[in-house]
XYZ file of N, CA and C in Angstrom:
360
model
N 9.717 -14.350 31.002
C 10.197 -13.126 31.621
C 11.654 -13.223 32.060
N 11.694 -14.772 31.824
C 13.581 -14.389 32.086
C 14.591 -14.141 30.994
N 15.391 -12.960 31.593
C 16.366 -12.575 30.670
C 17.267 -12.756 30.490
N 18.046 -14.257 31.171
C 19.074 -14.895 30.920
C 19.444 -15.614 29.332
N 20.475 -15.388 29.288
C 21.131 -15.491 27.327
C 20.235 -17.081 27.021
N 20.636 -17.803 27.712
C 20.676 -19.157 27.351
C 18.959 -19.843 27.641
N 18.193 -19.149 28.744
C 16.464 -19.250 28.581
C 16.017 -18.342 27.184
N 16.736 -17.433 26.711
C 16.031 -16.606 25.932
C 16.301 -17.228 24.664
N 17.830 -18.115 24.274
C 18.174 -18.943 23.188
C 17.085 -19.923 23.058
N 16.788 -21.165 24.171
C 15.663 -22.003 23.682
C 14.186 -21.099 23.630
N 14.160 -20.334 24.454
C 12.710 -20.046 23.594
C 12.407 -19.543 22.439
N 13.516 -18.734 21.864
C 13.373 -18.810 20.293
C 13.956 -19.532 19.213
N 14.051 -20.646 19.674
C 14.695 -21.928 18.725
C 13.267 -23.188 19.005
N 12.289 -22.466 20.213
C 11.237 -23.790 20.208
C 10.153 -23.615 19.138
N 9.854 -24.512 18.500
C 9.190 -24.543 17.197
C 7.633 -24.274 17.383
N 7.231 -23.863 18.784
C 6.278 -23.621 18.932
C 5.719 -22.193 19.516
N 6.664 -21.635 19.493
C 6.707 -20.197 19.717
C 6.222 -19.195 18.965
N 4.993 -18.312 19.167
C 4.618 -17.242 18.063
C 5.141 -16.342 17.732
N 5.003 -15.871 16.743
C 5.468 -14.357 16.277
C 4.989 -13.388 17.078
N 3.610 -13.465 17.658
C 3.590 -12.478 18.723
C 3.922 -12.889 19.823
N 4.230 -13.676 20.495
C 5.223 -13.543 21.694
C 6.453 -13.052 21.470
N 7.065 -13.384 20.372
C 8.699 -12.870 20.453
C 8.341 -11.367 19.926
N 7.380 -10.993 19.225
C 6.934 -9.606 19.817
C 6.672 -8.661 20.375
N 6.193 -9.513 21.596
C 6.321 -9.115 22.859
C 7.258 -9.012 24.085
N 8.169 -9.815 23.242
C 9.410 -10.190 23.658
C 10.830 -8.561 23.592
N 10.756 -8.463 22.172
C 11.579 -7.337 21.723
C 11.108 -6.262 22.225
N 9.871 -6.130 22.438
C 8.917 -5.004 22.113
C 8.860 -4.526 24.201
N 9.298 -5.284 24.974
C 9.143 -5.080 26.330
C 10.377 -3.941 26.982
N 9.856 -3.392 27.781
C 10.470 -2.009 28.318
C 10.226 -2.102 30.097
N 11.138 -1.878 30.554
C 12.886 -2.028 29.800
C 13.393 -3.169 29.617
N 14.179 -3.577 28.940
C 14.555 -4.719 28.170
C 16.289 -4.352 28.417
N 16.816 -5.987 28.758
C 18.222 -5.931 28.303
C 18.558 -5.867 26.855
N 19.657 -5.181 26.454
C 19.951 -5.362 25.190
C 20.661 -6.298 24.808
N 21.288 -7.671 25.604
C 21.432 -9.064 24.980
C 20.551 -9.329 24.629
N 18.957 -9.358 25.254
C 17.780 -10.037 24.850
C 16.953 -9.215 23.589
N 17.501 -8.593 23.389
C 16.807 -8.000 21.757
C 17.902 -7.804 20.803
N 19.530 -8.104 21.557
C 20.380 -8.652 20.424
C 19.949 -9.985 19.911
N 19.797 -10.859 20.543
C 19.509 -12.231 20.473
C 18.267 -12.516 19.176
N 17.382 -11.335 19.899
C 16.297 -11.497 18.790
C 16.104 -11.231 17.803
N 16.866 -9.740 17.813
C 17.304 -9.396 16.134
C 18.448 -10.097 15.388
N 18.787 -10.977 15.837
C 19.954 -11.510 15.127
C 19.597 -13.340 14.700
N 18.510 -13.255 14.898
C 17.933 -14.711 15.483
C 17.713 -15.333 13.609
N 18.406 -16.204 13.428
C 17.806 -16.615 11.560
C 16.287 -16.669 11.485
N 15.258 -17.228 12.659
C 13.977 -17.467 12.224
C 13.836 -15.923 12.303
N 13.877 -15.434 13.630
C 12.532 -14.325 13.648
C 13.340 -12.961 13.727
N 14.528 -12.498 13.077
C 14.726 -11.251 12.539
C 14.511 -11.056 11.415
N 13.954 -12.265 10.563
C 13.176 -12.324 9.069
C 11.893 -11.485 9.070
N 11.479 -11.577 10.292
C 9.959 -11.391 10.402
C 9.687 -9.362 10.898
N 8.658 -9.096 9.481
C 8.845 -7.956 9.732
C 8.412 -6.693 11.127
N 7.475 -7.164 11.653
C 6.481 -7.082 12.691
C 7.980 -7.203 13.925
N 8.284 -8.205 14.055
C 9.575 -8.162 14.819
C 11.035 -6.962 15.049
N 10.854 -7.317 13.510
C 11.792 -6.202 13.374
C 12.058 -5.011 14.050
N 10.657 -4.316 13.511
C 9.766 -3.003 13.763
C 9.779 -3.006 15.530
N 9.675 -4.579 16.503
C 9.173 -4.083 17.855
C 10.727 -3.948 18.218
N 11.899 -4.348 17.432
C 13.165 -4.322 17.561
C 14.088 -2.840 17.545
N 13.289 -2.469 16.491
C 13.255 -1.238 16.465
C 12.917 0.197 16.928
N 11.704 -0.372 17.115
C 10.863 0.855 17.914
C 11.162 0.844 19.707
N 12.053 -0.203 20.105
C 12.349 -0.071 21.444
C 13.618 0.182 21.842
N 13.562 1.645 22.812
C 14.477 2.364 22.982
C 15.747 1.803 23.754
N 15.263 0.604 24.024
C 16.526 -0.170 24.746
C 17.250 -1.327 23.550
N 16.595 -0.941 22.620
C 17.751 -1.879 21.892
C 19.172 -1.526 21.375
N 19.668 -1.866 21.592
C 21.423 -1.433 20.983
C 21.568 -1.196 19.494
N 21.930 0.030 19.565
C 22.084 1.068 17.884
C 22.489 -0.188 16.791
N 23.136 -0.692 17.332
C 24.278 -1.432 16.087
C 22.698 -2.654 15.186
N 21.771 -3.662 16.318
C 20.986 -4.593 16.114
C 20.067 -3.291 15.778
N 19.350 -2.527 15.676
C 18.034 -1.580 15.159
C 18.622 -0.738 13.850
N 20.532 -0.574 13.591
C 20.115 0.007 12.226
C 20.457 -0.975 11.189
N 20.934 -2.432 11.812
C 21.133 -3.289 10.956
C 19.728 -3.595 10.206
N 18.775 -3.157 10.992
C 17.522 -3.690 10.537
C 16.452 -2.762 9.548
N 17.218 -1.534 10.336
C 16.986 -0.099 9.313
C 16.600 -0.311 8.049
N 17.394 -0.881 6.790
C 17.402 -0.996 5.246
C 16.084 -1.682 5.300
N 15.536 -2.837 5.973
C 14.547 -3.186 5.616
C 12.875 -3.230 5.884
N 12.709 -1.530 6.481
C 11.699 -1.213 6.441
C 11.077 -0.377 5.790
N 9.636 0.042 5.906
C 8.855 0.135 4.822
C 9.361 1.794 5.002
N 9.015 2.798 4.106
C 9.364 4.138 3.944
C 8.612 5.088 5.131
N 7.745 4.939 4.733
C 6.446 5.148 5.520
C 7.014 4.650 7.100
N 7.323 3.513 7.631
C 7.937 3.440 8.690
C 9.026 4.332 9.569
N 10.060 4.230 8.053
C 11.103 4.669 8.393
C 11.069 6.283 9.348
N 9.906 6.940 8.435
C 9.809 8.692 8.550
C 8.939 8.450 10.450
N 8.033 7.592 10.859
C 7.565 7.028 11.795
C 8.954 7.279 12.720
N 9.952 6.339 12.558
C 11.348 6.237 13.396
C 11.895 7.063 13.357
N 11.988 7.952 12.064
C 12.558 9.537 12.404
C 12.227 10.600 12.931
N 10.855 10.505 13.389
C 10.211 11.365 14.331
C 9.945 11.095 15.719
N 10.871 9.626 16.137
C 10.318 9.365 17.300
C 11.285 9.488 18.239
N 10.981 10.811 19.373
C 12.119 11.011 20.227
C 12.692 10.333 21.140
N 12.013 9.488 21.409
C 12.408 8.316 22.692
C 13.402 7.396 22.088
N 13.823 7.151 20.895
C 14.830 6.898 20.190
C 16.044 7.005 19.933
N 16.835 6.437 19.989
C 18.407 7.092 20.190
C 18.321 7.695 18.552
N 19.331 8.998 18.573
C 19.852 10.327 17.843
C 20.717 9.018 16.266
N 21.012 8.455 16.419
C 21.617 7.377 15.707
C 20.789 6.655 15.132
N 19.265 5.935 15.520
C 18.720 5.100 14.675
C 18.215 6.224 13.904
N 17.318 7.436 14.814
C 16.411 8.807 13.998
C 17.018 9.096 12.716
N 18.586 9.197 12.609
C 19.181 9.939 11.232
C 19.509 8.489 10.769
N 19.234 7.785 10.868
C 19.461 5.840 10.172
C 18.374 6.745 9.222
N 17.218 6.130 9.934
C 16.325 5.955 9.110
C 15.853 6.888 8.420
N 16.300 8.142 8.910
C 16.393 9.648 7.895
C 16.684 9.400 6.468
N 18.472 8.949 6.577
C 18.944 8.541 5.027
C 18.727 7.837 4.686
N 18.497 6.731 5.147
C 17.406 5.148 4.180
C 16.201 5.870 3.507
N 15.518 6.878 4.136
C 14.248 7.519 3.530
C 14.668 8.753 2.469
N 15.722 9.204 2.719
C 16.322 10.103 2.022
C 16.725 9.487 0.670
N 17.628 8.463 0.742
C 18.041 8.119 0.084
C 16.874 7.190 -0.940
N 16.247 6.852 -0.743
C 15.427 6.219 -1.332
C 14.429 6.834 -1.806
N 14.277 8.257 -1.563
C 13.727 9.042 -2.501
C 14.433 9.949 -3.409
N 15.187 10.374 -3.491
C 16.644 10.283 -4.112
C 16.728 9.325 -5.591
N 16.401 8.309 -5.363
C 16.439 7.038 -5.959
C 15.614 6.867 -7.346
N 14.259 7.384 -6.484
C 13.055 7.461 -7.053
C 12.814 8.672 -7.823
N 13.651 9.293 -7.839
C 14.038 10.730 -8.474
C 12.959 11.998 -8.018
N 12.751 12.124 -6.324
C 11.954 12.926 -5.607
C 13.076 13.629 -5.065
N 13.308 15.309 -5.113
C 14.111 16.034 -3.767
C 14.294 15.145 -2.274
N 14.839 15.175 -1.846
C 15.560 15.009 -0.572
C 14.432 16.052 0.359
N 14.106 15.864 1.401
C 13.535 16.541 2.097
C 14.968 17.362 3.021
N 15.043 18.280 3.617
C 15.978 19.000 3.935
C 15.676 18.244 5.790
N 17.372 17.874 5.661
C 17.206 17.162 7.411
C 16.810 18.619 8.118
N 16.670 18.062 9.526
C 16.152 18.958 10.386
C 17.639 19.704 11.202
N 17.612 20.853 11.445
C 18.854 21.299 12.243
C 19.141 21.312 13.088
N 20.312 21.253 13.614
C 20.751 20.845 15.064
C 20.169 21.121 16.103
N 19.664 22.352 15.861
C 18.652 22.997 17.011
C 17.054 22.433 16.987
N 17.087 21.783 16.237
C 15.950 21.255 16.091
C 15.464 20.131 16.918
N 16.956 19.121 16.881
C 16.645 17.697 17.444
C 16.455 17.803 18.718
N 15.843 16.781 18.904
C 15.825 16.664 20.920
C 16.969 16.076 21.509
């Protein structure tokens, strides 16, 4: 539970640490956003997709670490993150055009974004 840089460095460098703790880790509210920079940026466990996702889906993580992570979720996710208002306005249209675009790709219409008056 501590959120100091340098307790939060060894516990995800100890080789005995689960994927669901540092799950629980990203995934905690409210959360500093050093401590879910740390985690999304981490070589072992920003690999890990489950991580990612609690990296993502929490509204205290800093835009820049949640759309870096954007490209590599599932589609189906992505439209999940674009509907979720507790979300900053920045990851929602991330993961809009990753989904956009990737159907696009697949040679499906573009779904028409939503309008200004629309968003929350």
């Amino acid at each position: 539970l501590d959120p100091h840089d340098q307790v939060v460095e060894i516990l995800l460098d100890n080789p005995k640490l689960l994927e669901r703790d540092v799950i629980g880790m990203a995934a905690r509210r409210p959360n500093l956003g050093a401590v879910i920079t740390q985690i999304g940026r981490h070589p072992r466990w920003s690999l890990q997709y489950e991580i990612q996702r609690a990296v993502i889906l929490n509204p205290y993580s800093p835009t820049a670490v949640a759309a870096a992570l954007m490209p590599f979720q599932r589609t189906n996710h992505l439209h999940e993150v674009s509907n979720d208002a507790r979300l900053h306005d920045t990851i929602r249209e991330s993961a809009r055009s990753i989904a956009s675009w990737r159907m696009e790709r697949r040679g499906h219409p573009a779904s028409p974004s939503p309008a200004e008056g629309d968003r929350h």
